[in-house]
Amino acid sequence: MSNEIKPKKRRDFLFTATYTIGAVGLGAAIWPLVDQMNPDSSVKALSTTEVDISNIEPGKTITVLWRGKPIFIRRRTKNEIAEAAAVDIKDLKDPEKDSDRTKNPEWLVMVGVCTHLGCVPLGDKGEYKAWFCPCHGTHYDTSGRVRKGPAPKNLEIPKYEFVDSNTIKIG
Amino acid sequence: MREKMLVLLNKIINRMFIIFIISIIPCTVFSEEKSVDFIETNWSFKGLFGTFDRASLQRGYQVYTEVCAGCHSVQHLSYRNLSEKGGPEFSIEEAKAIAAQFDVEDGPNSDGEMFMRPGRLSDKFVSPYPNVEASTAANGGAYPPDMSVLAKARKGGADYLYSLLLGYDEAPEGFELDDGVYYNKYMPGNKIKMSEPIIEGIVEYSDGTNPTKEQVAKDITTFLVWASEPHLESQHRMGFKTIIYLIILITLVYMSKQRVWSRFGSNAKEEKEEETFDKIERAVTEYEGENPKTFK
Amino acid sequence: MSEEKYIPKSKLGQWFDSRLPLLTLTHHLTSYPTPKNLNYWWTFGGILTFCLITQIVTGLVLAMHYVAHVDHAFESIEHIMRDVNYGWLIRYVHANGASMFFLAVYIHIFRSLFYGSYKAPREIIWIIGLLIYILMMATAFMGYVLPWGQMSFWGATVITNLFSAIPLVGESITTWLWGGYSVDNPTLNRFYSLHYLLPFLIFGLVILHIWALHVPGNNNPVGIDVKKNNNETMPFHPYMVMKDLFALLLFITVFLWFVFFAPNVLGHPDNYIEANPLVTPAHIVPEWYLLPFYAILRAIPSKLGGVIFMFSAIFILMLLPWLDTCKIRSSTYRPIYKKFFWLLLFVVILLGYLGAKPPEGVYLILSRLATAYYFIHFLVILPVLGRYEKTDPLPQSISDPVLDKPGVFDKFKKAAAKYEGENASSFK
């Protein structure tokens, strides 16, 4: 009778070890099937785009594609810069200074995707003569900040840098 | 009658076996005859733990650009692959510089026109010809194959490529060759349209390696094997780990299985014993009926 | 089938089970009685289920990256191999998985042939199994076309041209299959669609196959019916589950060995050359698992004849339960049949070897002989043996097949002596 307990314990240990090791292997086998849906290396390699901005006149916007999303690059006029800087940030839904949203006040670079549900806002439209999202009626100002409508946040600023005075590298 | 037939059948079957096995032997001899022995060399990437020789891969890339790239594309490689793990492992800066040496067609720009720009890491290797037809026309009707998966697309793989590169020779007496066709020992049919690509000192290695024909052939072959199987190293590494893991798991599962099965045994042991005795009794009675002398 | 009716313990379980008897099904599957003398050849059913699921899962994943267009198919495969995270692993598992699937299915089929598992009352299991096998071949063939390499293209061309052998409507059928005047983009697209569909049909048939199996229960190496509730069966779970799992892991080891260390040896190098409708490779060979049938096709010196013989070679197996008239299942007790079994196995392997060789000279003669034997085996030898073969006596139960083996009486003597020593009055 006394030695009946011992083999039972050993058996439990053996089964636990088998289950554990088996579960680890199953996890390792499933991971590739999950990870294959992540961006692949050719997609990751495209994560930076260089844009030539030498031909953009003041008051004009170009839209470039970066990671499959539109990027608005606008050369703002003096008026627009002044307007954007004059806003009292206390009135904003998502308070941000215009100077924090640009590296050079003349150039506004942002992701052209409405922070509400992902539509592309239209340019030179809406109450602030800046951006307006037609899907659910969000108004953005000349700094791309949300002023009215359902969007919770300002238009996103991507990571970018000025390679030289004529070229912006996004990403 | 029945017995006779059985004996006959038995004979027929045995004969058939013998005939088939004898007839197989000439077949195998035939097929042995045809295969060529490739030139032997040591490949660092073969075997369970095989890895690429980085320096050889980097030299191989140099050979590709200086010798092969005039005619052969490697359209499935990207410049970024040159800096990726398990490959030649150029630094990112070096790879960027390499990519920038090439002009890549991009566009259309805002005017709707295609334009040329320096290559980037994300670009595919620039091909020497715009399409197959152009390359066929420029090479006397023989299309220089794309080399992205060449090492996997030829029987013999690396050994074949290496041997082919070193297999140029004078055509034997009476072997007819057209203009622009060369004799090669390892090419199926011995006729090849590519002139001997590797001659002594065709490249100058910056790392001081002596560019003998064998060395150059080995480097470019290594490069081509990597190009066709860029994940070979992680494949080998993962394979080894997996096999070790499986051995452990199999041992555990086998022990568990034995333990589970022993439960069945122990429950049934007593009944089984009784049953066995019954059977023995039955069998013995049966047997004794026929030949009662066996048991006292 | 478990005899007594299963009633779930909990109230909730009873409520659920009376509406959807999933618990009863689970109970049935776990307690399903299996003969305790099953050997390791019987683990291939479970292994095949694993193969099917692996192929479906990896295939599903590959479909997320593959492009079914003649201009992009080859490139998209290279994209999977190079760029997609673990893409090379998933593709090599899928490609080698097909070979492993066939390896397992051939073992499964020959196990059935050796132990007579196709005989009454298991004819339906056998026929469903063959339907699965035919669908497997169709699926594998269409899957091989998808990478759009030279062998894909020319294999597809040759196999679809088989249908042109049909009198009168042959040409129309091939054009219909192609959706054009040769194997081209429409063909690739429809093959892709069907390659995706057929595995689910196979899955459905597998359920029927198992269902049909669970009515009479497993055959066993002795080939006699097991006596239920007599210690001759053990519940499927945990006994067979553990045994199957152990065998499966061994199988997986072989499988992954190919995947990691020799992923291309079972394929053909030419399939890494993009399809070119202007150049035919020197030797067109199908994948190894189709070679025996390919050899039969080429052994017949007429186009239509070859096609008929090739398809007959598969469909003749459907009639096997009625061609083999011997009531004894296991060839352990059929000394002559056993020899013919090995001969058949040898001939099929020989046909596979010949299928990879050019159809000329000694190869052609051999493949004709082998083809002849293949058909004679099923159409002549089996019915004749069923009548005239003198079979060995069958044991009383699966517990003591050993009774009938040579030397067994020596063992009895010992056992009897031991027994008599304890209790001498038992024997006179």
mmCIF file of N, CA, C and O in Angstrom, chain B residues 47-49 235-236 238-244 246-247, chain C residues 88-89 92-93 96-97 100 249-266:
data_model
loop_
_atom_site.group_PDB
_atom_site.id
_atom_site.type_symbol
_atom_site.label_atom_id
_atom_site.label_comp_id
_atom_site.label_asym_id
_atom_site.label_seq_id
_atom_site.Cartn_x
_atom_site.Cartn_y
_atom_site.Cartn_z
ATOM 1 N N GLY B 47 25.210 20.204 -45.081
ATOM 2 C CA GLY B 47 25.178 19.511 -43.798
ATOM 3 C C GLY B 47 24.236 20.156 -42.808
ATOM 4 O O GLY B 47 23.647 21.201 -43.078
ATOM 5 N N LEU B 48 24.127 19.487 -41.662
ATOM 6 C CA LEU B 48 23.157 19.907 -40.652
ATOM 7 C C LEU B 48 23.371 21.321 -40.148
ATOM 8 O O LEU B 48 22.439 22.053 -39.890
ATOM 9 N N PHE B 49 24.631 21.680 -39.961
ATOM 10 C CA PHE B 49 24.910 22.982 -39.357
ATOM 11 C C PHE B 49 25.436 23.960 -40.393
ATOM 12 O O PHE B 49 26.035 24.969 -40.043
ATOM 13 N N GLN B 235 17.028 28.135 -41.585
ATOM 14 C CA GLN B 235 16.418 26.828 -41.833
ATOM 15 C C GLN B 235 17.199 25.737 -41.113
ATOM 16 O O GLN B 235 16.615 24.909 -40.415
ATOM 17 N N HIS B 236 18.510 25.742 -41.258
ATOM 18 C CA HIS B 236 19.329 24.730 -40.598
ATOM 19 C C HIS B 236 19.250 24.859 -39.082
ATOM 20 O O HIS B 236 19.121 23.870 -38.369
ATOM 21 N N MET B 238 16.891 26.268 -37.203
ATOM 22 C CA MET B 238 15.567 25.895 -36.705
ATOM 23 C C MET B 238 15.383 24.378 -36.797
ATOM 24 O O MET B 238 14.816 23.760 -35.898
ATOM 25 N N GLY B 239 15.888 23.790 -37.868
ATOM 26 C CA GLY B 239 15.769 22.354 -38.053
ATOM 27 C C GLY B 239 16.443 21.595 -36.931
ATOM 28 O O GLY B 239 15.870 20.665 -36.360
ATOM 29 N N PHE B 240 17.634 22.013 -36.589
ATOM 30 C CA PHE B 240 18.370 21.322 -35.533
ATOM 31 C C PHE B 240 17.626 21.413 -34.210
ATOM 32 O O PHE B 240 17.425 20.417 -33.517
ATOM 33 N N LYS B 241 17.164 22.619 -33.873
ATOM 34 C CA LYS B 241 16.422 22.806 -32.614
ATOM 35 C C LYS B 241 15.162 21.946 -32.609
ATOM 36 O O LYS B 241 14.818 21.329 -31.598
ATOM 37 N N THR B 242 14.471 21.918 -33.742
ATOM 38 C CA THR B 242 13.223 21.163 -33.817
ATOM 39 C C THR B 242 13.465 19.675 -33.586
ATOM 40 O O THR B 242 12.713 19.021 -32.869
ATOM 41 N N ILE B 243 14.520 19.168 -34.192
ATOM 42 C CA ILE B 243 14.786 17.729 -34.055
ATOM 43 C C ILE B 243 15.121 17.408 -32.588
ATOM 44 O O ILE B 243 14.614 16.418 -32.035
ATOM 45 N N ILE B 244 15.940 18.243 -31.951
ATOM 46 C CA ILE B 244 16.265 18.025 -30.531
ATOM 47 C C ILE B 244 14.970 18.036 -29.705
ATOM 48 O O ILE B 244 14.729 17.158 -28.875
ATOM 49 N N LEU B 246 11.971 17.431 -30.664
ATOM 50 C CA LEU B 246 11.131 16.267 -30.947
ATOM 51 C C LEU B 246 11.643 15.023 -30.237
ATOM 52 O O LEU B 246 10.855 14.213 -29.745
ATOM 53 N N ILE B 247 12.957 14.894 -30.163
ATOM 54 C CA ILE B 247 13.511 13.718 -29.480
ATOM 55 C C ILE B 247 13.071 13.731 -28.012
ATOM 56 O O ILE B 247 12.639 12.707 -27.474
ATOM 57 N N TRP C 88 9.030 30.686 -46.110
ATOM 58 C CA TRP C 88 9.775 29.510 -46.611
ATOM 59 C C TRP C 88 9.379 28.265 -45.838
ATOM 60 O O TRP C 88 9.197 27.193 -46.408
ATOM 61 N N LEU C 89 9.220 28.414 -44.527
ATOM 62 C CA LEU C 89 8.878 27.260 -43.688
ATOM 63 C C LEU C 89 7.495 26.734 -44.067
ATOM 64 O O LEU C 89 7.297 25.534 -44.285
ATOM 65 N N TYR C 92 7.519 25.097 -47.555
ATOM 66 C CA TYR C 92 8.200 23.799 -47.567
ATOM 67 C C TYR C 92 7.375 22.751 -46.823
ATOM 68 O O TYR C 92 7.363 21.576 -47.208
ATOM 69 N N VAL C 93 6.688 23.161 -45.759
ATOM 70 C CA VAL C 93 5.830 22.209 -45.052
ATOM 71 C C VAL C 93 4.695 21.771 -45.978
ATOM 72 O O VAL C 93 4.366 20.589 -46.074
ATOM 73 N N ASN C 96 6.292 19.564 -48.989
ATOM 74 C CA ASN C 96 6.703 18.244 -48.522
ATOM 75 C C ASN C 96 5.544 17.518 -47.862
ATOM 76 O O ASN C 96 5.507 16.283 -47.860
ATOM 77 N N GLY C 97 4.613 18.303 -47.308
ATOM 78 C CA GLY C 97 3.439 17.699 -46.681
ATOM 79 C C GLY C 97 2.659 16.866 -47.671
ATOM 80 O O GLY C 97 2.120 15.814 -47.319
ATOM 81 N N MET C 100 4.413 13.613 -47.925
ATOM 82 C CA MET C 100 4.242 12.840 -46.699
ATOM 83 C C MET C 100 2.824 12.263 -46.614
ATOM 84 O O MET C 100 2.619 11.140 -46.162
ATOM 85 N N LEU C 249 4.416 11.499 -33.750
ATOM 86 C CA LEU C 249 5.617 12.300 -33.515
ATOM 87 C C LEU C 249 6.819 11.738 -34.278
ATOM 88 O O LEU C 249 7.625 12.489 -34.815
ATOM 89 N N LEU C 250 6.897 10.425 -34.345
ATOM 90 C CA LEU C 250 7.973 9.821 -35.138
ATOM 91 C C LEU C 250 7.825 10.231 -36.603
ATOM 92 O O LEU C 250 8.793 10.584 -37.278
ATOM 93 N N PHE C 251 6.597 10.184 -37.071
ATOM 94 C CA PHE C 251 6.316 10.571 -38.454
ATOM 95 C C PHE C 251 6.691 12.031 -38.685
ATOM 96 O O PHE C 251 7.313 12.382 -39.690
ATOM 97 N N ILE C 252 6.310 12.884 -37.728
ATOM 98 C CA ILE C 252 6.603 14.311 -37.856
ATOM 99 C C ILE C 252 8.113 14.545 -37.919
ATOM 100 O O ILE C 252 8.585 15.422 -38.641
ATOM 101 N N THR C 253 8.857 13.729 -37.183
ATOM 102 C CA THR C 253 10.314 13.880 -37.211
ATOM 103 C C THR C 253 10.852 13.645 -38.622
ATOM 104 O O THR C 253 11.668 14.430 -39.124
ATOM 105 N N VAL C 254 10.386 12.592 -39.249
ATOM 106 C CA VAL C 254 10.814 12.315 -40.628
ATOM 107 C C VAL C 254 10.389 13.469 -41.540
ATOM 108 O O VAL C 254 11.172 13.992 -42.350
ATOM 109 N N PHE C 255 9.144 13.860 -41.387
ATOM 110 C CA PHE C 255 8.546 14.943 -42.167
ATOM 111 C C PHE C 255 9.407 16.208 -42.062
ATOM 112 O O PHE C 255 9.864 16.776 -43.067
ATOM 113 N N LEU C 256 9.693 16.635 -40.829
ATOM 114 C CA LEU C 256 10.429 17.882 -40.647
ATOM 115 C C LEU C 256 11.890 17.734 -41.064
ATOM 116 O O LEU C 256 12.534 18.718 -41.414
ATOM 117 N N TRP C 257 12.386 16.529 -41.023
ATOM 118 C CA TRP C 257 13.745 16.322 -41.517
ATOM 119 C C TRP C 257 13.812 16.734 -42.992
ATOM 120 O O TRP C 257 14.724 17.435 -43.422
ATOM 121 N N PHE C 258 12.815 16.297 -43.736
ATOM 122 C CA PHE C 258 12.757 16.715 -45.141
ATOM 123 C C PHE C 258 12.612 18.226 -45.242
ATOM 124 O O PHE C 258 13.295 18.870 -46.037
ATOM 125 N N VAL C 259 11.725 18.791 -44.458
ATOM 126 C CA VAL C 259 11.437 20.222 -44.556
ATOM 127 C C VAL C 259 12.699 21.051 -44.305
ATOM 128 O O VAL C 259 12.997 21.987 -45.044
ATOM 129 N N PHE C 260 13.461 20.673 -43.285
ATOM 130 C CA PHE C 260 14.589 21.512 -42.906
ATOM 131 C C PHE C 260 15.877 21.156 -43.632
ATOM 132 O O PHE C 260 16.719 22.021 -43.869
ATOM 133 N N PHE C 261 16.054 19.895 -43.945
ATOM 134 C CA PHE C 261 17.369 19.508 -44.449
ATOM 135 C C PHE C 261 17.369 19.010 -45.891
ATOM 136 O O PHE C 261 18.427 18.885 -46.486
ATOM 137 N N ALA C 262 16.221 18.716 -46.442
ATOM 138 C CA ALA C 262 16.193 18.284 -47.846
ATOM 139 C C ALA C 262 14.858 18.683 -48.473
ATOM 140 O O ALA C 262 14.139 17.840 -48.984
ATOM 141 N N PRO C 263 14.522 19.968 -48.411
ATOM 142 C CA PRO C 263 13.161 20.360 -48.796
ATOM 143 C C PRO C 263 12.868 20.187 -50.282
ATOM 144 O O PRO C 263 11.707 20.152 -50.664
ATOM 145 N N ASN C 264 13.910 20.062 -51.104
ATOM 146 C CA ASN C 264 13.634 20.003 -52.540
ATOM 147 C C ASN C 264 13.913 18.645 -53.166
ATOM 148 O O ASN C 264 13.716 18.489 -54.360
ATOM 149 N N VAL C 265 14.357 17.658 -52.365
ATOM 150 C CA VAL C 265 14.711 16.378 -53.003
ATOM 151 C C VAL C 265 13.504 15.665 -53.570
ATOM 152 O O VAL C 265 13.631 14.919 -54.533
ATOM 153 N N LEU C 266 12.331 15.887 -53.005
ATOM 154 C CA LEU C 266 11.153 15.195 -53.511
ATOM 155 C C LEU C 266 10.515 15.932 -54.687
ATOM 156 O O LEU C 266 9.638 15.420 -55.342
#
